[in-house]
PDB file of C-alpha atoms in Angstrom:
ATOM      1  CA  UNK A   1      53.816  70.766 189.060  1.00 41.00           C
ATOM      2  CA  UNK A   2      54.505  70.606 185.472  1.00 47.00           C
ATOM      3  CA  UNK A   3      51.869  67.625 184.797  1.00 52.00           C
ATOM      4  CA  UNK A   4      49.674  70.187 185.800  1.00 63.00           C
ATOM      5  CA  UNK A   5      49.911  72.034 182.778  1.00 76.00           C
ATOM      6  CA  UNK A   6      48.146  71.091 179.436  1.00 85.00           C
ATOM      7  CA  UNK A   7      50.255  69.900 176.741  1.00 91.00           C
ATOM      8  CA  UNK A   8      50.090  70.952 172.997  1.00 92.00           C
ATOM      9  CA  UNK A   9      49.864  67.893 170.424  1.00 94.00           C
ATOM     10  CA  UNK A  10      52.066  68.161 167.450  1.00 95.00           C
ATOM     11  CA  UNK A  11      49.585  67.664 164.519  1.00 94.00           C
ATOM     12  CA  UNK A  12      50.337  65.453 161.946  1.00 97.00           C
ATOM     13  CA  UNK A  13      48.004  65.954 159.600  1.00 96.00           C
ATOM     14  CA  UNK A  14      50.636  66.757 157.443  1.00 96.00           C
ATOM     15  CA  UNK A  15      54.330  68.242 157.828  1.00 96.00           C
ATOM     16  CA  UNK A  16      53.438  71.594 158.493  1.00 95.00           C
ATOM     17  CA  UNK A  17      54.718  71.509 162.060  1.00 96.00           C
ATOM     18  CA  UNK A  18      58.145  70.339 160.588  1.00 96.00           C
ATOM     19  CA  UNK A  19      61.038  72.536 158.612  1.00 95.00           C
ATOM     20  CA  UNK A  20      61.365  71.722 155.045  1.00 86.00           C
ATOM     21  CA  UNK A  21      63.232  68.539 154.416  1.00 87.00           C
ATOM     22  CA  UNK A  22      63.632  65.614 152.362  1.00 90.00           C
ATOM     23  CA  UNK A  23      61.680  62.755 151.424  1.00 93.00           C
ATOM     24  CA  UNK A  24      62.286  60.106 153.370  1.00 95.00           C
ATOM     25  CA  UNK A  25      59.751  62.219 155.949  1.00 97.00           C
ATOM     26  CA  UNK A  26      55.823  61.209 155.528  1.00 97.00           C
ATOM     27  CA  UNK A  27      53.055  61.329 157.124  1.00 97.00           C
ATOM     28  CA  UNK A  28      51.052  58.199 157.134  1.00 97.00           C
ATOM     29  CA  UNK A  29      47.983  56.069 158.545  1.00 96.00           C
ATOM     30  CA  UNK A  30      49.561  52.954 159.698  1.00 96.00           C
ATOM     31  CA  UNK A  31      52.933  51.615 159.942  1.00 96.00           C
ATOM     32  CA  UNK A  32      54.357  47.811 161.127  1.00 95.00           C
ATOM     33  CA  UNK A  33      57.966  46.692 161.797  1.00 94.00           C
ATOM     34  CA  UNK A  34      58.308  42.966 160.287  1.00 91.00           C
ATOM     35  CA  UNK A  35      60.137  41.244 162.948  1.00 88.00           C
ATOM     36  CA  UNK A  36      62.419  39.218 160.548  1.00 89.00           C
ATOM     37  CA  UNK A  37      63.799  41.973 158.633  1.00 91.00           C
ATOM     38  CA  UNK A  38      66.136  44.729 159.943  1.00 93.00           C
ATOM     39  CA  UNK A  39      65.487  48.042 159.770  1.00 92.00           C
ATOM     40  CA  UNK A  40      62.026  47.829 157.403  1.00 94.00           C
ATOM     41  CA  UNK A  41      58.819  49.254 158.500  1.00 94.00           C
ATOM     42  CA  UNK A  42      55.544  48.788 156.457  1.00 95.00           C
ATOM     43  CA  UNK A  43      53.344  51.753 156.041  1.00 96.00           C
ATOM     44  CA  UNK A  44      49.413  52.515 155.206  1.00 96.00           C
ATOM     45  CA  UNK A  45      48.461  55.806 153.798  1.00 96.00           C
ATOM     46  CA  UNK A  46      46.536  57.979 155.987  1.00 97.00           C
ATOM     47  CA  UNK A  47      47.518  60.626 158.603  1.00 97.00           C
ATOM     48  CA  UNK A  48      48.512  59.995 162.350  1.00 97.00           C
ATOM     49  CA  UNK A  49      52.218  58.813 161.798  1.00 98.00           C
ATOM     50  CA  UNK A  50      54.994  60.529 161.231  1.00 98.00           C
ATOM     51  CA  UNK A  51      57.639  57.913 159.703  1.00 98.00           C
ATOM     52  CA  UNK A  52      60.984  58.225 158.197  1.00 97.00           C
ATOM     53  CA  UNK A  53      62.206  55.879 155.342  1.00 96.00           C
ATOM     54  CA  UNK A  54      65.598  56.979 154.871  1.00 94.00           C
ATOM     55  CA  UNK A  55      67.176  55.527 151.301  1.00 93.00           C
ATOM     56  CA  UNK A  56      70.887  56.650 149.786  1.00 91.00           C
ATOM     57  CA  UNK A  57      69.650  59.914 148.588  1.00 93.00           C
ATOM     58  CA  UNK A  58      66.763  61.030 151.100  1.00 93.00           C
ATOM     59  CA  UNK A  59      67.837  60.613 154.686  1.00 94.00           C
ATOM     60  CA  UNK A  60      67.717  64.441 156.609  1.00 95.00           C
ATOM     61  CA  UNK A  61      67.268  65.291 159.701  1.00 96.00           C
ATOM     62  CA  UNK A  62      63.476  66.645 160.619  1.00 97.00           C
ATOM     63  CA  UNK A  63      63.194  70.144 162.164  1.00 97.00           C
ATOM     64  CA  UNK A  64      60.220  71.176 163.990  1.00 97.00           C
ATOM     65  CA  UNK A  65      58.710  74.731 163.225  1.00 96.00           C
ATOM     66  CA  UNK A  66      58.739  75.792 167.312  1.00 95.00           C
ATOM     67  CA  UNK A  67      61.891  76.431 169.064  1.00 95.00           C
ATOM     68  CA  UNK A  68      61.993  76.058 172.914  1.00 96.00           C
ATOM     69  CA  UNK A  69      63.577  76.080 176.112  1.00 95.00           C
ATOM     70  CA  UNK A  70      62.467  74.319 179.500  1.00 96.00           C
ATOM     71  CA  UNK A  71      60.116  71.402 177.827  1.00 96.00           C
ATOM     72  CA  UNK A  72      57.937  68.390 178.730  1.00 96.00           C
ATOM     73  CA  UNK A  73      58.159  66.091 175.661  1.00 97.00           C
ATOM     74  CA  UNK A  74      55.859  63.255 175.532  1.00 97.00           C
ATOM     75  CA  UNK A  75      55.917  60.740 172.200  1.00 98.00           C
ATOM     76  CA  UNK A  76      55.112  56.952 171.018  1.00 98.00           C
ATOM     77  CA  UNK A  77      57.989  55.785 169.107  1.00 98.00           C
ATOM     78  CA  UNK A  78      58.606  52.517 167.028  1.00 97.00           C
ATOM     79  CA  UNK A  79      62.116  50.883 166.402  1.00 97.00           C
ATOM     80  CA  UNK A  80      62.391  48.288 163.694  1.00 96.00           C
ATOM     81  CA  UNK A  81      64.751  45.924 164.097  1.00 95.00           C
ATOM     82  CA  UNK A  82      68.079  46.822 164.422  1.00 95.00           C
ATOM     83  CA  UNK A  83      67.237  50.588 163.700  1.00 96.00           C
ATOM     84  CA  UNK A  84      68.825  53.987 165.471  1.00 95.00           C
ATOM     85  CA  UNK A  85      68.023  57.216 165.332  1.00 96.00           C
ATOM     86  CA  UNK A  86      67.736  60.046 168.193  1.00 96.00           C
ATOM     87  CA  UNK A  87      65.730  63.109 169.518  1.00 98.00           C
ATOM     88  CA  UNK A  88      68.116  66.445 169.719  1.00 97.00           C
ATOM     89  CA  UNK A  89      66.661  68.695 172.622  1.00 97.00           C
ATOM     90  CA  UNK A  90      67.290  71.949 171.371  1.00 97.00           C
ATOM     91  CA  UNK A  91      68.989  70.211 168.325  1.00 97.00           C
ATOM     92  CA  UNK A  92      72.153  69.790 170.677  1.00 97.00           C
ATOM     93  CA  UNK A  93      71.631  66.991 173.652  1.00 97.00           C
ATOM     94  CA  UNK A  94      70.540  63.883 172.057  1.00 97.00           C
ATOM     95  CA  UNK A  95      68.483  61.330 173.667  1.00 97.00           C
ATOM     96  CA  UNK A  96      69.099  57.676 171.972  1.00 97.00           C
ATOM     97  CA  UNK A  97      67.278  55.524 169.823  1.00 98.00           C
ATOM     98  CA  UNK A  98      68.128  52.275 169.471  1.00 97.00           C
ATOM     99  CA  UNK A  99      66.688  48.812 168.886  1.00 96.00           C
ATOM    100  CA  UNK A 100      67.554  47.690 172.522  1.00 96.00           C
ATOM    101  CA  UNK A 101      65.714  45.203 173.263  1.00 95.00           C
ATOM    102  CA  UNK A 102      67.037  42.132 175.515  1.00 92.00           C
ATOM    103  CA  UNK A 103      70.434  43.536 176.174  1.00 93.00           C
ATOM    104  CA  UNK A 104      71.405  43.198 179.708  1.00 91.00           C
ATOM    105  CA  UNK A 105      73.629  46.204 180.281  1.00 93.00           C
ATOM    106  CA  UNK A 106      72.230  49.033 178.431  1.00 94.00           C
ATOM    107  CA  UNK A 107      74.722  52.123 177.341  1.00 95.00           C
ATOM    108  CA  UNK A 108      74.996  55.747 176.386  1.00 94.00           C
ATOM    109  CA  UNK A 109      73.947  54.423 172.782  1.00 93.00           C
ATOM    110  CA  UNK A 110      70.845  52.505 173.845  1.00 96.00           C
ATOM    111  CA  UNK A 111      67.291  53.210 174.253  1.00 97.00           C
ATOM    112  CA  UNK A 112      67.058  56.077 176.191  1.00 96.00           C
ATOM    113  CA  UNK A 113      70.466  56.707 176.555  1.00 96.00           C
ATOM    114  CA  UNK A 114      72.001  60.315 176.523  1.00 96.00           C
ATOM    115  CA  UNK A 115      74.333  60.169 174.572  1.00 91.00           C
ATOM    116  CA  UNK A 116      78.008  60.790 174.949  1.00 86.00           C
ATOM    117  CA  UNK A 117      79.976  63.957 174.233  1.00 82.00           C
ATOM    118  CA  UNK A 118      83.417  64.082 171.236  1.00 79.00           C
ATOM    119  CA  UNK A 119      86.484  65.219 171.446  1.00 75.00           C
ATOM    120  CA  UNK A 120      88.754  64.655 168.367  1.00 79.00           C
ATOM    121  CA  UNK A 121      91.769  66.164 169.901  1.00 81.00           C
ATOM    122  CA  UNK A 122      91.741  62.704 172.246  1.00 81.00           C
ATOM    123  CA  UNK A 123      93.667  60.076 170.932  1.00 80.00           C
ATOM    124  CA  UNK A 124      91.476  56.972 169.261  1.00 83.00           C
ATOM    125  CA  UNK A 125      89.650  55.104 171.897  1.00 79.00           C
ATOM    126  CA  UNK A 126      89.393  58.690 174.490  1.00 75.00           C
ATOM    127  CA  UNK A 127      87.567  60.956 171.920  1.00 78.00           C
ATOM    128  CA  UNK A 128      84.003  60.051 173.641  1.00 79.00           C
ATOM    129  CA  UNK A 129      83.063  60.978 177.529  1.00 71.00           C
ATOM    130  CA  UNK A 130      80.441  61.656 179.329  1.00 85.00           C
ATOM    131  CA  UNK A 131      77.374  59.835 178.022  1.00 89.00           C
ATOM    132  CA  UNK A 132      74.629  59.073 180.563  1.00 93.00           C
ATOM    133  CA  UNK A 133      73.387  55.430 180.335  1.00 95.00           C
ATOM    134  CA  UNK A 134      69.933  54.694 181.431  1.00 96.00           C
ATOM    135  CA  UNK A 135      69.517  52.919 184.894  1.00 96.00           C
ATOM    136  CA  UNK A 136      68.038  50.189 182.982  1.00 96.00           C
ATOM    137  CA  UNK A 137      66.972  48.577 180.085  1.00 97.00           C
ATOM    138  CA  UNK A 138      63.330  49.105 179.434  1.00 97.00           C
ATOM    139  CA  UNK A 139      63.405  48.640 176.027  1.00 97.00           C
ATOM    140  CA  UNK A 140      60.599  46.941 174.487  1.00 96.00           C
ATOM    141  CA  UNK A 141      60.763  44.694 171.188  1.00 96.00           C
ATOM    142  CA  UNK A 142      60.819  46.150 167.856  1.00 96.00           C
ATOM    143  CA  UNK A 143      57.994  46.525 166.280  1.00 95.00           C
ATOM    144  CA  UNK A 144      56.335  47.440 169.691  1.00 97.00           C
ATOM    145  CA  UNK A 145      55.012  50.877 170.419  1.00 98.00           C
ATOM    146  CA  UNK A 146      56.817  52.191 173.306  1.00 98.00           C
ATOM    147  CA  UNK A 147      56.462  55.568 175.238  1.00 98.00           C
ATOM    148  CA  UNK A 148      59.387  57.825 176.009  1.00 98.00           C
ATOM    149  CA  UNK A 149      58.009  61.002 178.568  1.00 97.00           C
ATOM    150  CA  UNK A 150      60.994  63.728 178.780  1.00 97.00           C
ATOM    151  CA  UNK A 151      61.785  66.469 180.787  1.00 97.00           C
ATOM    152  CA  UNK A 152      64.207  69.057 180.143  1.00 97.00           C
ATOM    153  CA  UNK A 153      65.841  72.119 182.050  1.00 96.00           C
ATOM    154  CA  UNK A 154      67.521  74.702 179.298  1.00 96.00           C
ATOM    155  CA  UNK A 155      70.904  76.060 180.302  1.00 96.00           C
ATOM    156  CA  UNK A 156      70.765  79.794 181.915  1.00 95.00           C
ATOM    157  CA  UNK A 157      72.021  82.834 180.540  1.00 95.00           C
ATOM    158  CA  UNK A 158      72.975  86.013 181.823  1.00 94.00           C
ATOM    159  CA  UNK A 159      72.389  89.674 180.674  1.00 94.00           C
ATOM    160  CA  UNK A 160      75.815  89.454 178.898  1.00 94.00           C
ATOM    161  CA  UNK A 161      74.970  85.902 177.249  1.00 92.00           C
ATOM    162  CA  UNK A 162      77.135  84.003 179.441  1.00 94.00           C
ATOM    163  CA  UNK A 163      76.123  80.817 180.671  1.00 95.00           C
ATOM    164  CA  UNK A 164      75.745  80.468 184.385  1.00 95.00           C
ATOM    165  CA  UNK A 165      73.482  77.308 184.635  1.00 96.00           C
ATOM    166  CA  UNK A 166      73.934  74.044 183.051  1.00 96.00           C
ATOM    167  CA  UNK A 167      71.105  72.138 180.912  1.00 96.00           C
ATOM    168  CA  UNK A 168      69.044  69.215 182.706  1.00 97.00           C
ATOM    169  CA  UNK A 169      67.595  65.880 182.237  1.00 96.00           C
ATOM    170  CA  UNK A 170      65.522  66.133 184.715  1.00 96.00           C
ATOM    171  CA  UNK A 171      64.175  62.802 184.134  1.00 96.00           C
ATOM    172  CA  UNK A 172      63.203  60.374 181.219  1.00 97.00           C
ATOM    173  CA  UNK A 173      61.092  58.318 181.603  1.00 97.00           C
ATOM    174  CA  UNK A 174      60.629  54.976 178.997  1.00 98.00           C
ATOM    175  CA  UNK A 175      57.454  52.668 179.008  1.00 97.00           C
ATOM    176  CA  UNK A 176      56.758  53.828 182.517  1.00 96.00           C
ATOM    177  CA  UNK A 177      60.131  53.126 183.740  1.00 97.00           C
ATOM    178  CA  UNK A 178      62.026  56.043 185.240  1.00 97.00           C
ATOM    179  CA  UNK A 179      65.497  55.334 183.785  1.00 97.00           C
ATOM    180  CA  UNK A 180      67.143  59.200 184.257  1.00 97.00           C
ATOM    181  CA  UNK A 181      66.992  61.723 187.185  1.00 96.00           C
ATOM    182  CA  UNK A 182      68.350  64.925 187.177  1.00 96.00           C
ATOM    183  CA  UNK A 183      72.063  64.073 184.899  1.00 96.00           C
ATOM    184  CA  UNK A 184      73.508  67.728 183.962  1.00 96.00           C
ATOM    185  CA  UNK A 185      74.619  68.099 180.412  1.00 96.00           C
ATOM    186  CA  UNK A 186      77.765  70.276 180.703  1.00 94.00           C
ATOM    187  CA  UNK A 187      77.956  70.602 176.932  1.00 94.00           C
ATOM    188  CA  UNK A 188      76.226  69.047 173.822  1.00 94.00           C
ATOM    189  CA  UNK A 189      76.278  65.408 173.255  1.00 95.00           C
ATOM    190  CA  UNK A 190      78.294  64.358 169.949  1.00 90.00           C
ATOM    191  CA  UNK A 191      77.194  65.731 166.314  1.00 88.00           C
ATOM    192  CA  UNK A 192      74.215  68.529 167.639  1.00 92.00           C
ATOM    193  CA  UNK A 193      72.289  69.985 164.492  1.00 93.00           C
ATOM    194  CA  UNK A 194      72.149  73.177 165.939  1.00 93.00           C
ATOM    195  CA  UNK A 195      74.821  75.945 167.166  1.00 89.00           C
ATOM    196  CA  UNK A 196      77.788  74.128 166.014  1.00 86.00           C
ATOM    197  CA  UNK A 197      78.591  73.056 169.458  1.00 85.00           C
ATOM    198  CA  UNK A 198      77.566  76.484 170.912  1.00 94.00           C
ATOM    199  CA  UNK A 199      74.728  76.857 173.481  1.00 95.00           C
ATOM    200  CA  UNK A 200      71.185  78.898 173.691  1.00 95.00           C
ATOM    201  CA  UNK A 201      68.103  79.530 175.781  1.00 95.00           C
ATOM    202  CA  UNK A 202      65.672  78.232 172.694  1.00 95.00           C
ATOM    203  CA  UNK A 203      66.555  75.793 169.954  1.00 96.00           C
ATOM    204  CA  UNK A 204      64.068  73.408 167.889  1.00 97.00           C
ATOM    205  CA  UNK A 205      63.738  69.542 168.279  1.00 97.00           C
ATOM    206  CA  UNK A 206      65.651  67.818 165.964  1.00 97.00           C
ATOM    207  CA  UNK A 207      65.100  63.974 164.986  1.00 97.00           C
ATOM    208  CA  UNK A 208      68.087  61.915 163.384  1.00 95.00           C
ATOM    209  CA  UNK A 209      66.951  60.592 159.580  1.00 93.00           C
ATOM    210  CA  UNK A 210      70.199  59.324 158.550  1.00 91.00           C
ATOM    211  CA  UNK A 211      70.530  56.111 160.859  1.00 89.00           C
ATOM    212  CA  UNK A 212      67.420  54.160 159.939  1.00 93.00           C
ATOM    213  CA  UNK A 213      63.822  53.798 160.125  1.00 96.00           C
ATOM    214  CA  UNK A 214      61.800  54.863 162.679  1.00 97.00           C
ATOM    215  CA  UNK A 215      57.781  55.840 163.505  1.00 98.00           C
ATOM    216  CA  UNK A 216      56.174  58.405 165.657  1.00 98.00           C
ATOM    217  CA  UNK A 217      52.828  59.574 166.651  1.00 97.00           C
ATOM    218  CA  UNK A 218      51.185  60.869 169.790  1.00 97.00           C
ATOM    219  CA  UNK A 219      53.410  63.570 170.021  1.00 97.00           C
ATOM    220  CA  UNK A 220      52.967  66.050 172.633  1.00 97.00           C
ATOM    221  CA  UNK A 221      55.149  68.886 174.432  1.00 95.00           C
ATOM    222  CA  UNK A 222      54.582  71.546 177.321  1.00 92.00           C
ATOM    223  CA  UNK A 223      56.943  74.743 176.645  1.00 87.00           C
ATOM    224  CA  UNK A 224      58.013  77.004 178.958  1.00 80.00           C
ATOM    225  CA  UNK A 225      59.993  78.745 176.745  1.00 68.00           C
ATOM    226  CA  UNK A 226      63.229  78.951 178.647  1.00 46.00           C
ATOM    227  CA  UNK A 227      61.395  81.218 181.619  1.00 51.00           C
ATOM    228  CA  UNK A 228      61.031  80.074 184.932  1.00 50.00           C
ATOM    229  CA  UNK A 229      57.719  79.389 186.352  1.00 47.00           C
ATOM    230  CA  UNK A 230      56.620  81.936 188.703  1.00 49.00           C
ATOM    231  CA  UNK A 231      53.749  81.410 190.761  1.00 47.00           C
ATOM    232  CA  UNK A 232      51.205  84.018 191.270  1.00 50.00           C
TER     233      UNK A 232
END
């Protein structure tokens, strides 16, 4: 039902669509991962590309403008080698990135993974619980475009502002490979940029700067603004 909808592209013209933030956020033409260094990407001027270049003083998370609740997010994303970073639904449940490429037994902390909540009450070695890992590793090699297609169920709220409904992944698919299904998120996953741990109907997407390099374009999203879809 929901492919049925049209989508809204994220322009990226520029960084209008974005919150204020630091430098290591452009906007460029072209961009290439060399395959023998770690974590570099080479970049073209232009427009198309959103990149981040992260360096000791310049490495903040990116903001976008909208907020939203039930979402279809669509995006082409580019790892470098050895790079990480991660896509915050809501700026609370993140969804890993992660040079992944080649490992047999993928984790919470892989590509694609979601990742794992904290508890620093736990003794060391207990504090983490609860990541999702994905069903398998389809990963592609740095320096490779590859396509990550999202869909996400906000948690529920009643007239009082109490939860009564869990968030969803209700699947994520990477490089055409289904690889969640319907996982619950009780809670947000470890560090969320938004709330401070609390949960909403609407919250922005929020990508990690402060991990390493990382490219994006084609981005694309269907918003349902934390409603339900009725049919007429």
């Amino acid at each position: 039902l929901f492919a049925q909808f049209p989508m809204t592209e994220l322009p990226l013209q520029d960084l209008s669509a974005f919150q204020s933030t630091a430098a290591n956020w452009q906007i460029v033409g072209q961009v290439q991962a060399p395959f023998d260094k770690k974590k570099s990407l080479d970049t073209q001027k232009g427009t198309g590309v959103l990149v981040n270049l992260p360096d000791a003083k310049n490495k903040a998370q990116l903001f976008t403008q909208f907020e939203h609740g039930d979402i279809d997010l669509e995006l082409e994303v580019m790892m470098p080698r050895g790079s990480n970073s991660g896509i915050y639904l809501q700026g609370r449940y993140e969804i890993q990135l992660l040079d992944s490429w080649g490992k047999e037994r993928p984790t919470f902390g892989d590509m694609g993974g979601i990742y794992q909540r904290w508890d620093d009450a736990q003794p060391d070695g207990q504090q983490g619980y609860e990541g999702t890992a994905p069903l398998v590793n389809a990963a592609q090699a740095p320096g490779l475009w590859q396509q990550l297609r999202i869909s996400f169920q906000a948690p529920r709220f009643d007239a009082a502002g109490d939860k009564i409904q869990n968030a969803r992944i209700l699947f994520v698919e990477l490089n055409g490979v289904t690889i969640h299904e319907n996982v619950e998120l009780t809670r947000p996953t470890r560090g969320p940029y938004v709330g401070g741990g609390d949960e909403a109907p609407m919250g922005p997407i929020v990508i990690q700067g402060d991990h390493g390099p990382v490219a994006f374009r084609n981005i694309k999203y269907r918003s349902f603004d934390g409603q339900p879809i009725t049919l007429q």
